[in-house]
Amino acid sequence: AKKSGMQILTETEALSIRTLIPNVKSTKRMTNINGLPFRYEVKCRDTKSDELFAVKTKLIILGGGTIGTAKLLLNSKKNLHFLGDHVGKNIAFNGSVKTIGLLPDGLIEGDMFSGRSHPGMISYHFFDSHGITISSAKPLPITVVAAARLMLEGENRNPLYWGEANVDLMKKFIFVSSLAGHQFLQQPIINESCLTESEQYFSKYAESKAKAEKLVCEYSKSGLKYIIIYPTRVFGIGPLTDANGATKAIYLYLKNRLPFLIDGGEQFSSWAFVEDVARGIILAANSNMSNQRYILGGENKTLAYVYRLADKIYGKKHLKVYLKIKSALRLASVLEFNAKLMRKKPIITREWLSFVLDSYKISSEKAITELNYNITPIETALEKTINWLKTL
């Protein structure tokens, strides 16, 4: 970028954006950036000296995250006439949820789009059917700005269908977090009151979620209302990525490619059907509750039980290989070592394996009582999932 003449400004805060030409849309079909006029002016502040200055630019890419992008767009609303009327009126989501609005049917999958966290599984059409549009703060080189009018190459629907931003930090912020970012007080059944600060994280992802939670709570001191959502072990119809690891494991088991059960597979987990979690997020967004935490889970079952139920639904038994936990941890160490030699990301790590082998029964009673959250019976949910897996 620097070789091409780009200047990188650090310690600089973008305060607002305004257009420099009457009709930005009139330039959208221009294919040569050299021929573009300067279309935007960004008002900035030097964070060291507090000096204000302006930068003229042809293109804008927003990558400041939901909180930073929402603040910038709200400050710019009166000067960006093409922004949707929804800006500042509805709900902002964090993480992968907000990218779902960018996914038309048939678009090639990629981590930026499908997401590594559970909400990446929830389809755009599910939200759309509930009258909710999704904001995006991903660093994508779209024609105008993220969370304005989204236009996708090859998408034949009117850009207005994809575009109206749906950002509202003044009303409520829905933060989809992870139980992996917490330790639990030892109780027979885990609920929201059992969550404590973790001393060690099994992944950078878990650590980032914990730090982001603290940031959300810090913003609440300035009046931001929030709800923190904790999905449990999510499964269901959706891309077989890390976001949908439980479904991917079931799929590989049914293909006899992941037959392992460690210590008999008798560790309990809360198996949350993705459609239940999606509806739970909608219920939280539309509720009168604020500054609350909710676990969105499902029935507490062991992996061995889930595999037996999968066999029953599928109509035949599948290969099972039983490992002791020490053997499994040694295998994880070997995979980590080999991945390090190959300079690749390991399939599993000892820390991750130790985390998933913890056995917990988890309650969603608070969400059921306060949000009217509903849990689909696991047999019904698993049958729907397996019927879909058969089509792959």
Short mmCIF file of C-alpha atoms in Angstrom, two decimals:
data_model
loop_
_atom_site.label_atom_id
_atom_site.label_comp_id
_atom_site.label_asym_id
_atom_site.label_seq_id
_atom_site.Cartn_x
_atom_site.Cartn_y
_atom_site.Cartn_z
CA ALA A 1 0.00 0.00 0.00
CA LYS A 2 2.79 2.42 0.89
CA LYS A 3 4.59 1.64 -2.40
CA SER A 4 1.42 2.73 -4.20
CA GLY A 5 1.48 6.06 -2.41
CA MET A 6 -0.97 5.28 0.39
CA GLN A 7 -0.49 7.09 3.69
CA ILE A 8 -1.34 5.19 6.87
CA LEU A 9 -2.50 7.41 9.73
CA THR A 10 -2.25 6.01 13.23
CA GLU A 11 -3.38 7.71 16.42
CA THR A 12 -6.16 9.26 14.36
CA GLU A 13 -9.90 9.12 15.04
CA ALA A 14 -12.40 9.47 12.20
CA LEU A 15 -15.18 11.72 13.49
CA SER A 16 -17.60 12.07 10.57
CA ILE A 17 -17.99 11.65 6.81
CA ARG A 18 -19.63 13.92 4.26
CA THR A 19 -20.05 13.70 0.50
CA LEU A 20 -18.25 16.10 -1.82
CA ILE A 21 -20.40 15.56 -4.90
CA PRO A 22 -24.20 15.86 -5.18
CA ASN A 23 -24.82 12.33 -6.47
CA VAL A 24 -22.35 9.65 -5.39
CA LYS A 25 -24.39 6.97 -7.15
CA SER A 26 -23.66 8.59 -10.51
CA THR A 27 -20.06 7.35 -10.23
CA LYS A 28 -20.77 3.74 -9.26
CA ARG A 29 -20.24 2.34 -12.76
CA MET A 30 -16.79 3.87 -13.20
CA THR A 31 -14.20 1.09 -13.43
CA ASN A 32 -10.97 3.10 -13.22
CA ILE A 33 -10.19 4.57 -9.82
CA ASN A 34 -8.00 7.22 -11.47
CA GLY A 35 -11.08 8.60 -13.17
CA LEU A 36 -13.10 8.88 -9.97
CA PRO A 37 -13.57 12.31 -8.43
CA PHE A 38 -12.94 12.85 -4.75
CA ARG A 39 -16.31 11.75 -3.37
CA TYR A 40 -15.94 11.98 0.41
CA GLU A 41 -14.36 14.11 3.06
CA VAL A 42 -13.54 12.53 6.41
CA LYS A 43 -13.23 14.82 9.40
CA CYS A 44 -10.49 13.50 11.69
CA ARG A 45 -8.88 14.21 15.05
CA ASP A 46 -5.26 13.68 16.01
CA THR A 47 -5.60 11.80 19.31
CA LYS A 48 -2.30 13.17 20.62
CA SER A 49 -2.68 16.88 19.88
CA ASP A 50 -6.50 17.06 19.55
CA GLU A 51 -5.93 18.88 16.24
CA LEU A 52 -8.80 18.59 13.75
CA PHE A 53 -8.15 18.04 10.05
CA ALA A 54 -9.94 16.69 6.97
CA VAL A 55 -9.01 14.04 4.41
CA LYS A 56 -10.51 13.92 0.92
CA THR A 57 -10.91 10.46 -0.59
CA LYS A 58 -12.40 8.57 -3.51
CA LEU A 59 -13.29 5.36 -1.65
CA ILE A 60 -14.20 4.52 1.93
CA ILE A 61 -13.90 1.12 3.59
CA LEU A 62 -15.24 0.84 7.12
CA GLY A 63 -13.54 -1.71 9.34
CA GLY A 64 -13.95 -0.22 12.79
CA GLY A 65 -16.17 -2.90 14.26
CA THR A 66 -19.83 -2.52 15.14
CA ILE A 67 -19.37 -0.03 17.98
CA GLY A 68 -16.90 2.24 16.18
CA THR A 69 -18.74 2.07 12.86
CA ALA A 70 -22.12 2.78 14.42
CA LYS A 71 -20.75 5.82 16.21
CA LEU A 72 -19.18 7.14 12.98
CA LEU A 73 -22.36 6.59 10.94
CA LEU A 74 -24.55 8.24 13.56
CA ASN A 75 -22.24 11.26 13.52
CA SER A 76 -22.36 11.32 9.70
CA LYS A 77 -26.05 10.68 9.16
CA LYS A 78 -27.03 14.25 8.26
CA ASN A 79 -24.24 14.50 5.67
CA LEU A 80 -24.66 11.07 4.04
CA HIS A 81 -28.03 11.37 2.37
CA PHE A 82 -27.90 7.83 0.92
CA LEU A 83 -27.86 6.15 4.34
CA GLY A 84 -30.99 4.19 5.18
CA ASP A 85 -33.61 5.72 7.46
CA HIS A 86 -33.05 2.81 9.86
CA VAL A 87 -29.68 4.14 11.02
CA GLY A 88 -30.01 4.87 14.74
CA LYS A 89 -33.48 3.34 15.09
CA ASN A 90 -33.10 -0.40 15.56
CA ILE A 91 -30.63 -3.04 16.72
CA ALA A 92 -26.89 -3.59 16.15
CA PHE A 93 -25.39 -7.06 16.43
CA ASN A 94 -21.73 -7.92 16.91
CA GLY A 95 -19.52 -10.52 15.34
CA SER A 96 -20.58 -12.83 12.55
CA VAL A 97 -24.28 -12.00 12.87
CA LYS A 98 -23.85 -8.68 11.10
CA THR A 99 -22.20 -10.21 8.02
CA ILE A 100 -25.21 -12.36 7.25
CA GLY A 101 -26.85 -9.50 5.39
CA LEU A 102 -24.09 -9.83 2.83
CA LEU A 103 -24.85 -13.43 1.88
CA PRO A 104 -26.98 -13.89 -1.24
CA ASP A 105 -27.87 -17.43 -2.30
CA GLY A 106 -25.01 -19.21 -3.99
CA LEU A 107 -22.27 -16.86 -2.82
CA ILE A 108 -18.98 -18.71 -2.32
CA GLU A 109 -18.37 -19.51 1.32
CA GLY A 110 -15.48 -17.98 3.22
CA ASP A 111 -14.67 -17.32 6.83
CA MET A 112 -15.33 -13.60 6.43
CA PHE A 113 -18.88 -14.40 5.38
CA SER A 114 -19.89 -17.55 7.26
CA GLY A 115 -18.11 -16.60 10.47
CA ARG A 116 -16.37 -18.75 13.08
CA SER A 117 -18.91 -18.11 15.81
CA HIS A 118 -22.35 -19.63 16.22
CA PRO A 119 -24.37 -16.74 14.73
CA GLY A 120 -22.58 -17.33 11.42
CA MET A 121 -24.93 -20.29 11.00
CA ILE A 122 -28.09 -18.24 11.18
CA SER A 123 -29.33 -17.42 7.71
CA TYR A 124 -30.03 -13.89 6.53
CA HIS A 125 -33.45 -15.03 5.36
CA PHE A 126 -34.41 -16.03 8.90
CA PHE A 127 -33.77 -12.51 10.15
CA ASP A 128 -35.36 -10.99 7.05
CA SER A 129 -38.53 -12.99 7.69
CA HIS A 130 -38.74 -11.30 11.09
CA GLY A 131 -38.41 -7.83 9.58
CA ILE A 132 -34.88 -7.29 10.83
CA THR A 133 -32.05 -6.06 8.62
CA ILE A 134 -28.45 -6.49 9.68
CA SER A 135 -25.68 -3.94 9.93
CA SER A 136 -22.19 -4.74 8.71
CA ALA A 137 -18.91 -3.31 9.86
CA LYS A 138 -16.62 -5.72 8.04
CA PRO A 139 -13.79 -4.21 5.97
CA LEU A 140 -15.38 -4.89 2.61
CA PRO A 141 -14.68 -2.70 -0.46
CA ILE A 142 -18.31 -1.94 -1.26
CA THR A 143 -19.39 1.03 -3.35
CA VAL A 144 -20.48 3.35 -0.58
CA VAL A 145 -19.92 2.38 3.06
CA ALA A 146 -20.71 -0.60 5.27
CA ALA A 147 -24.15 -0.44 6.87
CA ALA A 148 -25.43 1.88 4.12
CA ARG A 149 -26.69 0.43 0.81
CA LEU A 150 -25.06 -2.96 0.28
CA MET A 151 -24.54 -3.92 -3.36
CA LEU A 152 -23.11 -7.31 -4.28
CA GLU A 153 -21.65 -8.25 -7.63
CA GLY A 154 -23.96 -10.71 -9.34
CA GLU A 155 -26.88 -9.99 -7.03
CA ASN A 156 -29.93 -9.33 -9.18
CA ARG A 157 -32.17 -7.91 -6.47
CA ASN A 158 -32.50 -4.18 -5.98
CA PRO A 159 -29.66 -2.92 -3.76
CA LEU A 160 -32.28 -1.36 -1.49
CA TYR A 161 -33.32 -4.90 -0.53
CA TRP A 162 -29.89 -5.54 0.96
CA GLY A 163 -29.04 -2.16 2.16
CA GLU A 164 -30.87 -0.30 4.83
CA ALA A 165 -28.58 -0.13 7.81
CA ASN A 166 -29.96 -1.29 11.10
CA VAL A 167 -27.79 0.28 13.77
CA ASP A 168 -28.87 1.47 17.18
CA LEU A 169 -26.45 1.72 20.03
CA MET A 170 -28.69 4.30 21.71
CA LYS A 171 -31.38 1.69 22.25
CA LYS A 172 -29.84 -1.73 22.81
CA PHE A 173 -26.72 -3.66 21.88
CA ILE A 174 -26.99 -7.44 21.48
CA PHE A 175 -23.61 -9.03 22.16
CA VAL A 176 -23.28 -12.68 21.18
CA SER A 177 -20.55 -14.01 23.44
CA SER A 178 -19.24 -17.45 24.34
CA LEU A 179 -19.26 -19.54 27.49
CA ALA A 180 -15.68 -20.45 26.55
CA GLY A 181 -14.67 -17.02 27.85
CA HIS A 182 -15.69 -17.94 31.41
CA GLN A 183 -15.03 -20.35 34.20
CA PHE A 184 -17.96 -21.87 36.08
CA LEU A 185 -18.72 -22.06 39.77
CA GLN A 186 -19.17 -25.73 40.48
CA GLN A 187 -22.90 -26.39 40.61
CA PRO A 188 -24.96 -29.44 39.53
CA ILE A 189 -26.51 -27.29 36.77
CA ILE A 190 -24.75 -24.21 35.37
CA ASN A 191 -26.70 -20.97 34.89
CA GLU A 192 -25.86 -17.30 34.38
CA SER A 193 -25.03 -16.77 38.06
CA CYS A 194 -22.26 -19.39 37.84
CA LEU A 195 -20.17 -17.50 35.29
CA THR A 196 -16.89 -16.12 36.63
CA GLU A 197 -13.84 -14.48 35.06
CA SER A 198 -11.52 -17.02 33.49
CA GLU A 199 -7.88 -17.24 34.57
CA GLN A 200 -6.80 -19.03 31.38
CA TYR A 201 -8.32 -19.19 27.88
CA PHE A 202 -8.11 -22.21 25.58
CA SER A 203 -8.08 -19.99 22.48
CA LYS A 204 -7.60 -16.39 21.35
CA TYR A 205 -11.25 -16.45 20.28
CA ALA A 206 -12.41 -17.19 23.85
CA GLU A 207 -10.11 -14.49 25.22
CA SER A 208 -11.40 -11.94 22.69
CA LYS A 209 -15.00 -12.65 23.68
CA ALA A 210 -14.20 -12.16 27.37
CA LYS A 211 -12.42 -8.86 26.69
CA ALA A 212 -15.24 -7.67 24.43
CA GLU A 213 -17.77 -8.40 27.19
CA LYS A 214 -15.82 -6.15 29.53
CA LEU A 215 -15.82 -3.42 26.89
CA VAL A 216 -19.61 -3.68 26.46
CA CYS A 217 -20.10 -3.41 30.22
CA GLU A 218 -17.76 -0.42 30.31
CA TYR A 219 -19.81 1.33 27.60
CA SER A 220 -22.95 0.69 29.64
CA LYS A 221 -21.67 3.22 32.19
CA SER A 222 -22.31 5.86 29.52
CA GLY A 223 -25.91 4.72 29.09
CA LEU A 224 -25.53 1.92 26.52
CA LYS A 225 -28.14 -0.78 27.10
CA TYR A 226 -27.04 -4.30 26.28
CA ILE A 227 -27.96 -7.96 26.37
CA ILE A 228 -25.23 -10.62 26.35
CA ILE A 229 -26.14 -13.93 24.72
CA TYR A 230 -24.36 -17.23 25.40
CA PRO A 231 -25.20 -19.95 22.87
CA THR A 232 -24.19 -23.42 24.06
CA ARG A 233 -23.19 -26.28 21.70
CA VAL A 234 -25.07 -25.18 18.60
CA PHE A 235 -26.04 -27.61 15.84
CA GLY A 236 -28.39 -27.56 12.86
CA ILE A 237 -28.64 -26.68 9.21
CA GLY A 238 -25.80 -24.42 8.12
CA PRO A 239 -22.34 -24.36 6.53
CA LEU A 240 -20.08 -27.08 7.98
CA THR A 241 -17.49 -24.62 9.28
CA ASP A 242 -15.96 -24.10 12.73
CA ALA A 243 -19.12 -22.17 13.56
CA ASN A 244 -21.09 -25.37 13.09
CA GLY A 245 -18.59 -27.77 14.62
CA ALA A 246 -21.17 -29.97 16.34
CA THR A 247 -23.05 -30.59 13.09
CA LYS A 248 -19.76 -31.17 11.28
CA ALA A 249 -18.83 -33.81 13.88
CA ILE A 250 -22.20 -35.55 13.41
CA TYR A 251 -21.75 -35.44 9.63
CA LEU A 252 -18.27 -36.98 9.83
CA TYR A 253 -19.53 -39.61 12.27
CA LEU A 254 -22.29 -40.62 9.84
CA LYS A 255 -19.57 -40.93 7.16
CA ASN A 256 -17.48 -43.14 9.51
CA ARG A 257 -14.72 -40.51 9.42
CA LEU A 258 -14.95 -39.34 13.04
CA PRO A 259 -15.80 -42.42 15.09
CA PHE A 260 -13.99 -41.42 18.31
CA LEU A 261 -15.63 -41.39 21.71
CA ILE A 262 -13.35 -40.32 24.55
CA ASP A 263 -13.98 -41.96 27.92
CA GLY A 264 -17.12 -43.47 26.42
CA GLY A 265 -18.45 -40.12 25.25
CA GLU A 266 -20.24 -39.67 28.57
CA GLN A 267 -19.53 -35.95 28.96
CA PHE A 268 -22.68 -33.83 29.11
CA SER A 269 -23.26 -30.80 26.90
CA SER A 270 -26.21 -28.53 26.25
CA TRP A 271 -27.17 -29.18 22.60
CA ALA A 272 -28.80 -26.02 21.23
CA PHE A 273 -30.71 -26.20 17.93
CA VAL A 274 -29.61 -23.28 15.74
CA GLU A 275 -33.19 -22.25 14.94
CA ASP A 276 -33.90 -21.97 18.67
CA VAL A 277 -30.82 -19.77 19.16
CA ALA A 278 -31.82 -17.57 16.22
CA ARG A 279 -35.30 -17.08 17.64
CA GLY A 280 -33.80 -16.43 21.07
CA ILE A 281 -31.66 -13.62 19.70
CA ILE A 282 -34.75 -12.09 18.08
CA LEU A 283 -36.66 -12.38 21.36
CA ALA A 284 -33.81 -10.67 23.23
CA ALA A 285 -33.65 -7.87 20.67
CA ASN A 286 -37.39 -7.24 20.87
CA SER A 287 -37.69 -7.62 24.64
CA ASN A 288 -37.88 -4.87 27.23
CA MET A 289 -34.95 -6.42 29.07
CA SER A 290 -31.59 -4.66 29.22
CA ASN A 291 -28.19 -5.18 30.87
CA GLN A 292 -28.91 -8.88 31.22
CA ARG A 293 -27.15 -12.14 30.32
CA TYR A 294 -28.93 -15.14 28.83
CA ILE A 295 -27.80 -18.67 28.10
CA LEU A 296 -29.50 -20.03 24.98
CA GLY A 297 -29.12 -23.79 25.14
CA GLY A 298 -30.95 -27.02 24.60
CA GLU A 299 -31.31 -30.47 26.14
CA ASN A 300 -28.38 -31.73 28.20
CA LYS A 301 -27.17 -34.94 26.54
CA THR A 302 -23.91 -36.86 26.19
CA LEU A 303 -22.11 -37.28 22.87
CA ALA A 304 -22.65 -41.03 23.16
CA TYR A 305 -26.40 -40.43 23.44
CA VAL A 306 -26.38 -38.08 20.43
CA TYR A 307 -24.50 -40.65 18.33
CA ARG A 308 -26.94 -43.41 19.35
CA LEU A 309 -29.86 -41.14 18.46
CA ALA A 310 -28.20 -40.32 15.13
CA ASP A 311 -27.90 -44.05 14.40
CA LYS A 312 -31.58 -44.51 15.17
CA ILE A 313 -32.65 -41.63 12.92
CA TYR A 314 -30.28 -42.64 10.11
CA GLY A 315 -31.46 -46.24 10.25
CA LYS A 316 -28.12 -47.98 10.83
CA LYS A 317 -25.25 -48.20 13.31
CA HIS A 318 -21.91 -46.55 12.59
CA LEU A 319 -18.32 -47.24 13.56
CA LYS A 320 -17.26 -46.20 17.06
CA VAL A 321 -13.70 -46.12 18.40
CA TYR A 322 -13.29 -45.70 22.14
CA LEU A 323 -10.26 -43.78 23.47
CA LYS A 324 -9.04 -43.09 26.96
CA ILE A 325 -8.54 -39.43 27.72
CA LYS A 326 -4.77 -39.82 28.10
CA SER A 327 -4.55 -41.36 24.61
CA ALA A 328 -6.69 -38.56 23.19
CA LEU A 329 -4.50 -35.87 24.78
CA ARG A 330 -1.35 -37.56 23.44
CA LEU A 331 -2.93 -37.63 19.98
CA ALA A 332 -3.76 -33.93 20.29
CA SER A 333 -0.13 -33.20 21.22
CA VAL A 334 1.11 -35.06 18.14
CA LEU A 335 -1.32 -33.17 15.90
CA GLU A 336 -0.19 -29.86 17.41
CA PHE A 337 3.48 -30.74 16.87
CA ASN A 338 2.91 -31.81 13.26
CA ALA A 339 0.91 -28.65 12.56
CA LYS A 340 3.74 -26.54 13.98
CA LEU A 341 6.25 -28.27 11.71
CA MET A 342 3.97 -27.75 8.70
CA ARG A 343 3.22 -24.18 9.80
CA LYS A 344 -0.49 -24.88 9.75
CA LYS A 345 -3.28 -24.44 12.22
CA PRO A 346 -3.74 -27.67 14.27
CA ILE A 347 -7.03 -29.50 13.88
CA ILE A 348 -7.27 -29.75 17.67
CA THR A 349 -5.12 -28.69 20.62
CA ARG A 350 -4.72 -30.11 24.11
CA GLU A 351 -6.27 -26.97 25.58
CA TRP A 352 -9.30 -27.18 23.26
CA LEU A 353 -9.72 -30.90 23.94
CA SER A 354 -9.53 -30.35 27.69
CA PHE A 355 -12.21 -27.68 27.38
CA VAL A 356 -14.67 -29.75 25.31
CA LEU A 357 -14.16 -32.80 27.54
CA ASP A 358 -15.48 -30.92 30.54
CA SER A 359 -18.90 -32.26 31.43
CA TYR A 360 -21.57 -29.69 32.27
CA LYS A 361 -25.33 -29.58 32.48
CA ILE A 362 -26.46 -26.09 31.57
CA SER A 363 -29.77 -24.36 32.23
CA SER A 364 -31.60 -21.93 29.94
CA GLU A 365 -34.34 -21.37 32.51
CA LYS A 366 -33.72 -17.62 32.75
CA ALA A 367 -34.19 -17.18 28.98
CA ILE A 368 -37.25 -19.44 29.04
CA THR A 369 -38.83 -17.42 31.85
CA GLU A 370 -37.89 -13.87 30.81
CA LEU A 371 -37.67 -14.13 27.00
CA ASN A 372 -40.14 -16.93 26.32
CA TYR A 373 -37.25 -18.94 24.84
CA ASN A 374 -38.29 -22.34 23.56
CA ILE A 375 -36.21 -25.53 23.25
CA THR A 376 -36.96 -27.92 20.38
CA PRO A 377 -36.78 -31.59 21.49
CA ILE A 378 -33.36 -32.91 20.49
CA GLU A 379 -34.82 -35.84 18.55
CA THR A 380 -36.88 -33.46 16.39
CA ALA A 381 -33.93 -31.10 15.89
CA LEU A 382 -31.46 -33.89 15.11
CA GLU A 383 -33.84 -35.55 12.66
CA LYS A 384 -34.23 -32.27 10.76
CA THR A 385 -30.46 -31.82 10.74
CA ILE A 386 -29.71 -35.37 9.55
CA ASN A 387 -32.34 -35.20 6.81
CA TRP A 388 -30.52 -32.11 5.53
CA LEU A 389 -27.09 -33.77 5.88
CA LYS A 390 -28.32 -36.63 3.66
CA THR A 391 -28.73 -34.14 0.82
CA LEU A 392 -25.04 -33.09 0.88
#
